Amino acid sequence: MAFVILNHELVEAEKATISVQDRGFRFGDGVFETIRVQAGVPYQFDWHMKRLEAGLKAIYIAFDATLLKIDCKTLLKRNDVKDCLLRIQVTRGIGSRGYLPQLSSSPTVVIETAPLPPFTGAPVSLLLSRYEKISPKAYPTQFKLCQGLNSTLARMEASEQNCFEALLLNSERQICETSSGNIFWLKDGTLYTPALDCGVLEGSIRSAVLRFSPYPVREVRTDLDNLMQAEAVYICNAAWKILAVEKLQPAKVQWQSNPLASTLNKLLDQDIASYIQTYGGFWKSA
Amino acid sequence: MAFVILNHELVEAEKATISVQDRGFRFGDGVFETIRVQAGVPYQFDWHMKRLEAGLKAIYIAFDATLLKIDCKTLLKRNDVKDCLLRIQVTRGIGSRGYLPQLSSSPTVVIETAPLPPFTGAPVSLLLSRYEKISPKAYPTQFKLCQGLNSTLARMEASEQNCFEALLLNSERQICETSSGNIFWLKDGTLYTPALDCGVLEGSIRSAVLRFSPYPVREVRTDLDNLMQAEAVYICNAAWKILAVEKLQPAKVQWQSNPLASTLNKLLDQDIASYIQTYGGFWKSA
């Protein structure tokens, strides 16, 4: 029986419910994080907490995050999972039918565990989405807001076309990200990735790759032509780690398989191992 | 004790809950409608049902809407309200942690009643929002998707500046709509409103005004300069009816008070009365 933590209480997952009046349900009015857990340790936990808190601040949800760490530890122990995804969602809570929140609303917080998808290392295909990425001028897109329809529609479209993922451009037709991950490409010994001001959600694995890449990394604003001339392309998120991309539809571009994907994943595994070494004490203690 | 209808069952409002796994809660993955009810009759009910079904289709939620009408009638009778707002929300239901929905997911439907705000007829102020309206290229913005953060942030900003509502421009800096309503303005004997392809959500009162306006109506793509030269400005939605706008901040534009607002509200009241006359039978029968 899996449990979740709902407002700091352990609850059986099937019995964990929130009010239909919660603004998370009414409007997607909240923020979430998805954290990779290995050997019982949530990788880059403090980084995720910092992004969560910055996201909540950006949408004016006042939330005290001090209990989250102990809540996460309680849940991982109760569900007895060592390798999983940890999903934390904070919404504005109950209050108001219309858009203007009541000042009295009190945040709802849900923590869940989910299985890690199997890592095959096989290259994947991307579909160039007909949906445009939401502009950072519309709301703070750099955070994982519970506004998932753009990503959902793009991902469904990709799946329908037998592609693993969708590539989204921003309103200036610049490369932005996939529906659930960041993108990198290799050319002439440099690793490129869209700059944050393209409207990119700064993912945890993206930030890690920037730290340990064996090639210089350049954050750029560029268009599809540039990507099509790349030697190799990669996508990443906390669930996938780093995946090689073999083709982009319907552009009919095929990229060579390149040993960099496995090199990057080895460096990521080392980084995770080192993180566990440094920060594992808290998570492994009774 | 107010009730709601949750998946076709009457439930006490305070006890109406949905799973934390509902994609409505995870991602705002759903559509809603807010319908004005007067004398026990939901105004333009079939129009709202048509928009709801079109919205669900646009985001690929398969939903059988045939029970909604009888459910709404049951709720209005149980809550014993004659004048209220009726809110119907349909989400994709439980299924999947990531963006790609499980095919097995079964929609969640919630119907609620809420008080009508008092109508004072007093002119209101608008704040020119620093948030840009979400582009219809990102997702089908013409429907009331449960993606409320853009509107919420704009409305909070307006409230902070002591304005009633926020005016949002689209990515081409054209006048689009307010955070929760449509906008009209009068100039030289013509009533103007942004064209749907500006990224406008086609509201129920907007569509009614287009039918009964005593002035010719032109749907246009235009910028703020044009609005500032208007003789009078109005905003509308199902909760407010039609409100005169007296000023736009920080542009420091002030518009004259104009008898058209009360004329339009009289025409709206007549239209509602005529609707009740024509369609009231079903709603008033036992």
Coordinates of C-alpha atoms in Angstrom, one line a residue:
Chain A
M1 CA 0.0 0.0 0.0
A2 CA 1.6 3.3 -1.1
F3 CA 1.2 6.4 1.0
V4 CA 1.4 10.1 0.3
I5 CA 1.9 13.0 2.6
L6 CA -1.0 15.4 2.5
N7 CA -0.6 18.6 4.6
H8 CA 2.1 16.9 6.7
E9 CA 0.1 13.8 7.4
L10 CA 0.7 10.3 6.1
V11 CA -2.4 9.1 4.2
E12 CA -3.0 6.0 2.0
A13 CA -2.6 7.2 -1.6
E14 CA -6.0 6.0 -2.7
K15 CA -7.6 7.9 0.2
A16 CA -5.7 11.2 -0.3
T17 CA -8.2 13.7 -1.5
I18 CA -8.4 17.5 -1.7
S19 CA -11.5 19.8 -1.8
V20 CA -13.0 20.5 -5.2
Q21 CA -12.7 24.2 -4.0
D22 CA -8.9 23.9 -4.0
R23 CA -7.4 26.5 -6.4
G24 CA -5.0 23.8 -7.5
F25 CA -8.0 21.9 -9.0
R26 CA -9.9 25.0 -10.1
F27 CA -7.0 26.8 -11.9
G28 CA -3.8 24.8 -11.6
D29 CA -2.8 27.5 -9.1
G30 CA 0.4 26.0 -7.7
V31 CA 3.9 24.8 -8.2
F32 CA 5.5 21.3 -8.2
E33 CA 8.9 19.6 -8.3
T34 CA 9.9 16.1 -9.5
I35 CA 13.0 14.9 -7.8
R36 CA 15.1 11.8 -8.7
V37 CA 15.7 9.5 -5.7
Q38 CA 18.5 7.0 -5.8
A39 CA 19.7 4.8 -2.9
G40 CA 17.1 6.6 -0.8
V41 CA 18.6 10.0 -1.4
P42 CA 16.7 12.8 -3.3
Y43 CA 19.4 14.1 -5.7
Q44 CA 19.9 17.9 -5.6
F45 CA 17.2 18.2 -2.9
D46 CA 18.2 21.7 -1.8
W47 CA 18.4 22.9 -5.4
H48 CA 14.8 21.7 -5.9
M49 CA 13.6 23.3 -2.6
K50 CA 15.2 26.6 -3.8
R51 CA 13.4 26.4 -7.1
L52 CA 10.1 25.4 -5.4
E53 CA 10.3 28.4 -3.0
A54 CA 11.3 30.8 -5.8
G55 CA 8.3 29.5 -7.9
L56 CA 5.9 30.0 -5.0
K57 CA 7.2 33.5 -4.4
A58 CA 6.8 34.3 -8.0
I59 CA 3.1 33.5 -7.9
Y60 CA 2.7 35.0 -4.4
I61 CA 1.9 31.9 -2.5
A62 CA 3.2 32.3 1.1
F63 CA 4.4 28.9 2.2
D64 CA 6.7 27.7 5.0
A65 CA 8.8 25.0 3.4
T66 CA 10.7 24.0 6.6
L67 CA 8.8 20.8 7.2
L68 CA 9.2 19.5 3.6
K69 CA 12.5 17.8 4.1
I70 CA 11.4 15.7 7.1
D71 CA 8.1 15.0 5.4
C72 CA 9.9 13.6 2.3
K73 CA 12.1 11.5 4.5
T74 CA 9.0 10.1 6.4
L75 CA 7.4 9.3 3.1
L76 CA 10.4 7.5 1.5
K77 CA 10.8 5.4 4.7
R78 CA 7.0 4.6 4.9
N79 CA 6.8 3.6 1.2
D80 CA 10.1 1.8 1.6
V81 CA 11.4 3.0 -1.8
K82 CA 15.1 3.6 -2.5
D83 CA 14.9 4.5 -6.2
C84 CA 11.9 6.5 -7.3
L85 CA 10.6 9.9 -8.2
L86 CA 9.5 12.2 -5.4
R87 CA 6.8 14.7 -6.5
I88 CA 6.0 17.7 -4.3
Q89 CA 3.1 19.9 -5.1
V90 CA 2.1 23.1 -3.3
T91 CA -1.1 24.9 -4.3
R92 CA -2.8 28.1 -3.1
G93 CA -5.4 26.0 -1.3
I94 CA -9.1 26.6 -0.8
G95 CA -10.6 30.0 -1.5
S96 CA -12.6 32.0 -4.1
R97 CA -14.5 30.9 -7.1
G98 CA -13.0 33.7 -9.3
Y99 CA -9.4 34.4 -10.1
L100 CA -8.6 36.8 -7.2
P101 CA -7.5 34.7 -4.3
Q102 CA -8.8 35.2 -0.8
L103 CA -6.1 36.3 1.5
S104 CA -7.2 33.7 4.0
S105 CA -6.4 30.8 1.8
S106 CA -3.9 28.3 3.2
P107 CA -1.6 26.3 0.9
T108 CA -2.2 22.6 0.2
V109 CA 0.9 20.4 0.0
V110 CA 1.1 16.9 -1.4
I111 CA 4.1 14.7 -1.6
E112 CA 4.1 11.4 -3.6
T113 CA 6.5 8.8 -4.7
A114 CA 6.3 7.3 -8.2
P115 CA 8.4 4.6 -10.0
L116 CA 11.4 5.6 -12.0
P117 CA 10.9 4.8 -15.7
P118 CA 13.3 2.1 -16.9
F119 CA 16.5 3.5 -18.5
T120 CA 17.2 1.8 -21.7
G121 CA 19.8 4.1 -23.2
A122 CA 18.1 3.7 -26.6
P123 CA 18.0 6.9 -28.7
V124 CA 14.5 8.5 -29.0
S125 CA 12.6 10.5 -31.6
L126 CA 11.2 14.1 -31.3
L127 CA 8.2 15.6 -33.0
L128 CA 8.4 19.3 -33.8
S129 CA 5.3 20.5 -32.0
R130 CA 2.6 22.6 -33.6
Y131 CA 2.1 24.1 -30.1
E132 CA 4.3 27.1 -29.2
K133 CA 5.9 27.3 -25.8
I134 CA 4.1 29.7 -23.4
S135 CA 5.9 33.1 -23.2
P136 CA 7.6 34.1 -20.0
K137 CA 5.8 37.4 -20.4
A138 CA 2.5 35.5 -19.6
Y139 CA 3.7 34.1 -16.3
P140 CA 7.0 32.9 -14.8
T141 CA 7.6 29.8 -17.0
Q142 CA 11.0 29.1 -15.5
F143 CA 9.2 27.3 -12.6
K144 CA 7.2 24.1 -12.7
L145 CA 3.8 25.7 -12.4
C146 CA 0.7 23.4 -12.4
Q147 CA -0.2 24.7 -15.8
G148 CA 0.3 21.6 -17.7
L149 CA -1.9 21.8 -20.8
N150 CA 0.7 23.2 -23.2
S151 CA 3.0 20.3 -22.3
T152 CA 0.2 17.7 -22.2
L153 CA -1.1 18.7 -25.7
A154 CA 2.4 18.6 -27.2
R155 CA 3.2 15.3 -25.6
M156 CA -0.1 13.7 -26.8
E157 CA 0.6 15.0 -30.3
A158 CA 4.1 13.4 -30.2
S159 CA 2.7 10.1 -28.9
E160 CA 0.1 10.1 -31.7
Q161 CA 2.9 10.5 -34.2
N162 CA 4.9 7.6 -32.6
C163 CA 7.5 10.0 -31.2
F164 CA 8.9 9.8 -27.7
E165 CA 8.7 13.6 -27.1
A166 CA 7.8 16.9 -28.5
L167 CA 10.1 19.8 -29.2
L168 CA 8.6 23.2 -28.6
L169 CA 9.8 26.5 -30.1
N170 CA 9.1 29.9 -28.4
S171 CA 7.1 32.7 -30.0
E172 CA 10.3 33.9 -31.8
R173 CA 10.7 30.5 -33.3
Q174 CA 13.7 29.8 -31.2
I175 CA 14.5 26.4 -29.8
C176 CA 13.2 26.2 -26.2
E177 CA 12.7 22.8 -24.7
T178 CA 10.7 19.6 -25.0
S179 CA 7.3 19.1 -23.3
S180 CA 9.0 17.7 -20.2
G181 CA 12.7 18.1 -20.6
N182 CA 15.6 20.3 -21.6
I183 CA 17.6 19.9 -24.8
F184 CA 21.4 20.0 -25.7
W185 CA 23.2 19.6 -28.9
L186 CA 26.9 19.1 -29.9
K187 CA 28.6 20.9 -32.6
D188 CA 32.3 21.4 -33.3
G189 CA 33.3 20.4 -29.8
T190 CA 30.8 22.7 -28.0
L191 CA 27.7 21.7 -26.2
Y192 CA 24.8 24.1 -26.8
T193 CA 21.5 24.6 -25.0
P194 CA 18.8 27.3 -25.2
A195 CA 19.4 30.2 -22.9
L196 CA 17.1 30.7 -19.9
D197 CA 15.6 33.8 -21.4
C198 CA 14.3 31.8 -24.4
G199 CA 11.5 30.9 -21.9
V200 CA 13.3 27.7 -20.7
L201 CA 12.3 25.9 -17.5
E202 CA 15.7 25.4 -15.8
G203 CA 15.7 21.7 -15.1
S204 CA 17.8 19.9 -12.5
I205 CA 19.7 17.7 -14.9
R206 CA 20.3 20.7 -17.2
S207 CA 21.9 22.5 -14.3
A208 CA 24.0 19.4 -13.5
V209 CA 25.2 19.0 -17.1
L210 CA 26.3 22.7 -17.1
R211 CA 28.5 21.8 -14.1
F212 CA 30.1 18.6 -15.3
S213 CA 30.1 18.8 -19.1
P214 CA 33.4 17.6 -20.6
Y215 CA 32.8 20.1 -23.4
P216 CA 32.4 23.9 -23.0
V217 CA 28.7 24.7 -22.8
R218 CA 27.1 27.7 -24.5
E219 CA 23.6 28.9 -23.7
V220 CA 22.2 30.4 -26.9
R221 CA 19.1 31.9 -28.6
T222 CA 18.9 30.1 -31.9
D223 CA 16.5 28.6 -34.4
L224 CA 15.8 25.2 -35.8
D225 CA 18.3 25.5 -38.7
N226 CA 21.1 25.5 -36.1
L227 CA 19.8 22.4 -34.4
M228 CA 19.5 20.6 -37.7
Q229 CA 23.2 21.1 -38.3
A230 CA 24.2 19.6 -34.9
E231 CA 26.3 16.5 -34.8
A232 CA 24.3 15.0 -32.0
V233 CA 21.3 16.0 -29.8
Y234 CA 20.3 15.1 -26.3
I235 CA 17.3 15.6 -24.0
C236 CA 17.2 15.3 -20.2
N237 CA 15.1 15.4 -17.1
A238 CA 15.1 13.9 -13.6
A239 CA 13.1 10.9 -14.8
W240 CA 15.0 10.1 -18.0
K241 CA 18.5 11.2 -17.1
I242 CA 20.2 12.0 -20.5
L243 CA 18.7 10.5 -23.7
A244 CA 20.3 10.6 -27.2
V245 CA 17.9 11.9 -29.9
E246 CA 18.0 10.1 -33.2
K247 CA 15.6 12.0 -35.3
L248 CA 13.3 15.0 -35.5
Q249 CA 10.0 14.7 -37.3
P250 CA 8.7 16.0 -39.7
A251 CA 12.0 17.6 -40.6
K252 CA 13.5 14.1 -41.4
V253 CA 16.7 15.0 -39.7
Q254 CA 18.6 12.1 -38.4
W255 CA 21.5 12.4 -35.9
Q256 CA 24.3 10.0 -35.5
S257 CA 24.5 7.9 -32.5
N258 CA 27.3 9.5 -30.5
P259 CA 29.2 8.2 -27.4
L260 CA 28.6 11.5 -25.6
A261 CA 25.2 10.3 -24.3
S262 CA 26.8 7.5 -22.4
T263 CA 29.7 9.7 -21.2
L264 CA 27.2 12.3 -19.9
N265 CA 25.2 9.6 -18.1
K266 CA 28.4 8.3 -16.6
L267 CA 29.2 11.8 -15.3
L268 CA 25.7 12.2 -14.1
D269 CA 25.9 8.8 -12.2
Q270 CA 29.2 10.0 -10.7
D271 CA 27.6 13.3 -9.7
I272 CA 24.7 11.4 -8.1
A273 CA 27.0 9.0 -6.3
S274 CA 29.0 12.0 -5.0
Y275 CA 25.8 13.7 -3.9
I276 CA 24.7 10.6 -2.0
Q277 CA 28.1 10.4 -0.4
T278 CA 27.9 14.0 0.8
Y279 CA 24.3 14.4 1.7
G280 CA 23.1 10.9 2.3
G281 CA 23.5 11.0 6.1
F282 CA 20.3 12.8 6.8
W283 CA 18.3 10.5 4.5
K284 CA 19.8 7.2 5.7
S285 CA 19.6 8.0 9.4
A286 CA 16.7 6.6 11.5
Chain B
M1 CA -25.9 23.5 3.8
A2 CA -24.8 23.9 0.2
F3 CA -24.4 20.9 -2.1
V4 CA -22.3 20.2 -5.2
I5 CA -22.7 17.6 -7.8
L6 CA -19.6 15.4 -8.1
N7 CA -19.6 12.8 -10.8
H8 CA -23.4 12.9 -11.0
E9 CA -23.9 12.5 -7.2
L10 CA -25.2 15.2 -4.8
V11 CA -22.5 15.7 -2.1
E12 CA -22.3 18.3 0.7
A13 CA -20.0 21.0 -0.6
E14 CA -17.6 20.7 2.4
K15 CA -17.2 16.9 1.8
A16 CA -16.8 17.1 -1.9
T17 CA -13.2 15.9 -2.6
I18 CA -11.2 14.6 -5.5
S19 CA -8.1 12.5 -5.6
V20 CA -4.7 14.2 -5.4
Q21 CA -3.9 12.1 -8.5
D22 CA -6.6 14.0 -10.6
R23 CA -5.0 15.7 -13.5
G24 CA -7.1 18.7 -12.8
F25 CA -5.2 19.1 -9.6
R26 CA -1.8 18.1 -11.0
F27 CA -1.9 20.2 -14.2
G28 CA -5.1 22.2 -14.4
D29 CA -6.0 19.6 -17.1
G30 CA -9.6 20.5 -17.7
V31 CA -12.2 23.0 -18.8
F32 CA -14.9 25.0 -16.9
E33 CA -17.9 27.2 -17.5
T34 CA -19.5 29.9 -15.4
I35 CA -23.1 30.4 -16.1
R36 CA -25.4 33.2 -14.9
V37 CA -28.6 31.9 -13.3
Q38 CA -31.6 34.2 -12.9
A39 CA -35.1 33.2 -11.8
G40 CA -33.8 29.6 -11.6
V41 CA -32.8 29.5 -15.3
P42 CA -29.2 29.2 -16.5
Y43 CA -28.9 31.9 -19.2
Q44 CA -27.6 30.7 -22.5
F45 CA -27.2 27.2 -21.1
D46 CA -27.0 25.5 -24.5
W47 CA -24.4 28.1 -25.7
H48 CA -22.3 27.2 -22.6
M49 CA -22.7 23.5 -23.2
K50 CA -21.5 23.9 -26.8
R51 CA -18.4 25.9 -25.6
L52 CA -17.7 23.3 -22.9
E53 CA -17.9 20.4 -25.3
A54 CA -15.8 22.2 -27.9
G55 CA -13.2 23.0 -25.2
L56 CA -13.1 19.4 -24.1
K57 CA -12.7 18.2 -27.7
A58 CA -9.9 20.7 -28.3
I59 CA -7.9 19.2 -25.5
Y60 CA -8.9 15.6 -26.3
I61 CA -11.0 14.8 -23.2
A62 CA -13.7 12.4 -24.3
F63 CA -16.8 13.3 -22.2
D64 CA -20.5 12.5 -22.4
A65 CA -22.3 15.7 -21.5
T66 CA -25.8 14.4 -21.8
L67 CA -26.4 14.2 -18.0
L68 CA -25.1 17.7 -17.3
K69 CA -28.5 19.5 -17.9
I70 CA -30.4 17.3 -15.4
D71 CA -27.5 17.4 -13.0
C72 CA -27.6 21.2 -13.0
K73 CA -31.3 21.2 -12.5
T74 CA -31.0 18.8 -9.5
L75 CA -28.3 21.0 -8.0
L76 CA -30.2 24.3 -8.4
K77 CA -33.3 22.7 -6.8
R78 CA -31.3 21.1 -3.9
N79 CA -29.5 24.3 -3.1
D80 CA -32.7 26.2 -3.5
V81 CA -31.1 29.1 -5.4
K82 CA -32.8 31.2 -8.0
D83 CA -30.1 33.8 -8.8
C84 CA -26.5 32.6 -8.7
L85 CA -23.6 31.5 -10.8
L86 CA -23.4 27.9 -11.9
R87 CA -19.9 26.5 -12.3
I88 CA -19.2 23.3 -14.2
Q89 CA -15.7 21.9 -14.4
V90 CA -14.7 18.8 -16.2
T91 CA -11.1 17.4 -15.9
R92 CA -9.3 14.5 -17.5
G93 CA -9.5 12.6 -14.2
I94 CA -7.1 10.3 -12.4
G95 CA -4.1 9.0 -14.4
S96 CA -0.4 9.4 -14.9
R97 CA 2.2 11.4 -13.0
G98 CA 3.8 12.8 -16.2
Y99 CA 2.2 14.9 -18.9
L100 CA 1.1 12.0 -21.2
P101 CA -2.4 11.0 -20.1
Q102 CA -3.3 7.3 -19.6
L103 CA -5.9 6.3 -22.0
S104 CA -7.9 4.7 -19.2
S105 CA -8.5 8.0 -17.4
S106 CA -12.1 8.8 -16.8
P107 CA -13.2 12.5 -16.5
T108 CA -14.1 14.1 -13.2
V109 CA -17.1 16.5 -13.3
V110 CA -18.0 19.0 -10.6
I111 CA -21.0 21.3 -10.6
E112 CA -21.2 24.1 -8.0
T113 CA -23.4 27.1 -7.3
A114 CA -21.9 30.4 -6.1
P115 CA -23.5 33.8 -5.2
L116 CA -23.9 36.4 -7.8
P117 CA -21.8 39.5 -7.0
P118 CA -23.9 42.5 -6.2
F119 CA -24.5 44.8 -9.2
T120 CA -23.8 48.4 -8.4
G121 CA -23.6 49.9 -11.8
A122 CA -20.7 52.0 -10.6
P123 CA -17.9 52.6 -13.2
V124 CA -14.7 50.6 -12.5
S125 CA -10.9 51.1 -13.0
L126 CA -8.6 49.0 -15.1
L127 CA -4.8 48.4 -14.6
L128 CA -2.8 47.8 -17.8
S129 CA -1.2 44.5 -16.8
R130 CA 2.5 43.7 -17.0
Y131 CA 1.5 40.1 -17.9
E132 CA 0.9 39.3 -21.6
K133 CA -2.1 37.2 -22.5
I134 CA -1.2 33.6 -23.4
S135 CA -1.0 33.0 -27.1
P136 CA -3.6 30.9 -28.9
K137 CA -0.5 29.2 -30.5
A138 CA 0.3 27.7 -27.0
Y139 CA -3.1 26.1 -26.5
P140 CA -6.7 26.8 -27.4
T141 CA -7.2 30.0 -25.3
Q142 CA -10.7 30.5 -26.7
F143 CA -12.0 28.1 -24.1
K144 CA -12.1 28.4 -20.3
L145 CA -9.3 26.0 -19.6
C146 CA -8.3 25.4 -15.9
Q147 CA -5.0 27.2 -16.6
G148 CA -5.8 30.2 -14.4
L149 CA -2.4 31.6 -13.4
N150 CA -2.1 34.2 -16.1
S151 CA -5.5 35.6 -15.1
T152 CA -4.8 35.2 -11.4
L153 CA -1.5 37.0 -11.5
A154 CA -3.0 39.9 -13.5
R155 CA -6.0 40.1 -11.2
M156 CA -3.8 40.2 -8.1
E157 CA -1.6 42.9 -9.6
A158 CA -4.7 45.0 -10.4
S159 CA -6.1 44.5 -6.9
E160 CA -2.8 45.6 -5.4
Q161 CA -3.0 48.8 -7.4
N162 CA -6.5 49.4 -6.2
C163 CA -8.0 48.6 -9.6
F164 CA -11.0 46.5 -10.2
E165 CA -9.6 44.5 -13.1
A166 CA -6.5 44.1 -15.3
L167 CA -6.4 44.7 -19.1
L168 CA -4.2 42.3 -20.9
L169 CA -2.6 42.8 -24.3
N170 CA -1.5 39.9 -26.6
S171 CA 2.0 39.2 -27.8
E172 CA 1.5 41.7 -30.6
R173 CA 0.6 44.4 -28.1
Q174 CA -3.0 44.3 -29.3
I175 CA -5.9 44.8 -26.9
C176 CA -7.2 41.3 -25.9
E177 CA -9.4 41.1 -22.8
T178 CA -9.4 41.6 -19.1
S179 CA -8.3 38.8 -16.7
S180 CA -11.9 37.6 -16.4
G181 CA -14.0 39.5 -19.0
N182 CA -14.3 40.9 -22.5
I183 CA -13.9 44.5 -23.4
F184 CA -15.9 46.9 -25.7
W185 CA -15.4 50.5 -26.5
L186 CA -17.5 53.2 -28.3
K187 CA -16.2 55.6 -30.9
D188 CA -18.1 57.6 -33.5
G189 CA -21.3 55.6 -33.2
T190 CA -19.6 52.2 -33.5
L191 CA -19.0 49.7 -30.8
Y192 CA -15.6 47.9 -31.1
T193 CA -14.3 44.7 -29.5
P194 CA -11.1 42.7 -30.1
A195 CA -11.5 40.0 -32.8
L196 CA -11.4 36.4 -31.6
D197 CA -8.1 35.8 -33.4
C198 CA -6.4 38.3 -31.0
G199 CA -6.5 35.4 -28.6
V200 CA -9.8 36.3 -27.1
L201 CA -11.9 34.0 -24.9
E202 CA -15.4 34.3 -26.4
G203 CA -17.5 35.1 -23.4
S204 CA -21.2 34.6 -23.1
I205 CA -22.1 38.2 -22.5
R206 CA -19.8 39.3 -25.4
S207 CA -21.7 37.0 -27.7
A208 CA -25.0 38.4 -26.4
V209 CA -23.9 42.0 -26.9
L210 CA -23.0 41.2 -30.5
R211 CA -26.6 40.1 -31.0
F212 CA -28.4 43.0 -29.4
S213 CA -26.1 46.1 -29.6
P214 CA -28.0 49.2 -30.7
Y215 CA -24.8 50.3 -32.5
P216 CA -23.0 48.4 -35.2
V217 CA -20.2 46.2 -33.7
R218 CA -16.8 45.8 -35.3
E219 CA -14.4 43.1 -34.2
V220 CA -10.9 44.5 -34.6
R221 CA -7.2 43.9 -34.1
T222 CA -5.9 47.1 -32.6
D223 CA -3.6 48.6 -30.1
L224 CA -3.8 50.7 -26.9
D225 CA -3.7 54.0 -28.7
N226 CA -7.0 53.3 -30.3
L227 CA -8.6 52.4 -27.0
M228 CA -7.3 55.6 -25.4
Q229 CA -9.2 57.6 -28.0
A230 CA -12.5 55.8 -27.3
E231 CA -15.4 57.8 -26.0
A232 CA -16.5 55.1 -23.5
V233 CA -15.2 51.7 -22.5
Y234 CA -17.1 48.7 -21.1
I235 CA -16.2 45.2 -19.7
C236 CA -18.5 42.3 -19.3
N237 CA -18.8 38.7 -18.1
A238 CA -21.5 36.4 -16.7
A239 CA -21.0 37.6 -13.1
W240 CA -20.7 41.4 -13.7
K241 CA -23.1 41.8 -16.7
I242 CA -21.8 45.1 -18.3
L243 CA -19.7 47.6 -16.4
A244 CA -18.6 51.0 -17.5
V245 CA -14.8 51.7 -17.2
E246 CA -13.8 55.1 -15.9
K247 CA -10.1 54.9 -16.1
L248 CA -7.0 53.0 -17.2
Q249 CA -3.9 53.0 -15.1
P250 CA -1.1 53.9 -15.4
A251 CA -2.0 55.6 -18.7
K252 CA -4.1 58.1 -16.8
V253 CA -6.8 57.9 -19.3
Q254 CA -10.3 58.8 -18.0
W255 CA -13.4 58.0 -19.9
Q256 CA -16.7 59.9 -19.6
S257 CA -19.6 58.2 -18.0
N258 CA -21.9 57.3 -20.8
P259 CA -25.5 56.2 -20.8
L260 CA -24.7 53.2 -23.1
A261 CA -23.7 51.0 -20.1
S262 CA -27.2 51.3 -18.7
T263 CA -28.8 50.8 -22.1
L264 CA -26.7 47.7 -22.7
N265 CA -27.6 46.3 -19.3
K266 CA -31.3 47.0 -20.0
L267 CA -31.0 45.1 -23.3
L268 CA -29.2 42.3 -21.5
D269 CA -31.9 42.1 -18.9
Q270 CA -34.5 41.9 -21.7
D271 CA -32.5 39.2 -23.4
I272 CA -32.3 37.3 -20.2
A273 CA -36.1 37.7 -19.6
S274 CA -36.8 36.5 -23.1
Y275 CA -34.5 33.5 -22.6
I276 CA -36.3 32.6 -19.3
Q277 CA -39.6 32.9 -21.2
T278 CA -38.5 30.6 -23.9
Y279 CA -36.4 28.1 -22.1
G280 CA -37.6 28.3 -18.5
G281 CA -40.1 25.5 -18.7
F282 CA -37.5 22.7 -18.3
W283 CA -35.8 24.4 -15.3
K284 CA -39.0 25.3 -13.5
S285 CA -40.8 22.0 -13.9
A286 CA -40.7 19.5 -11.0

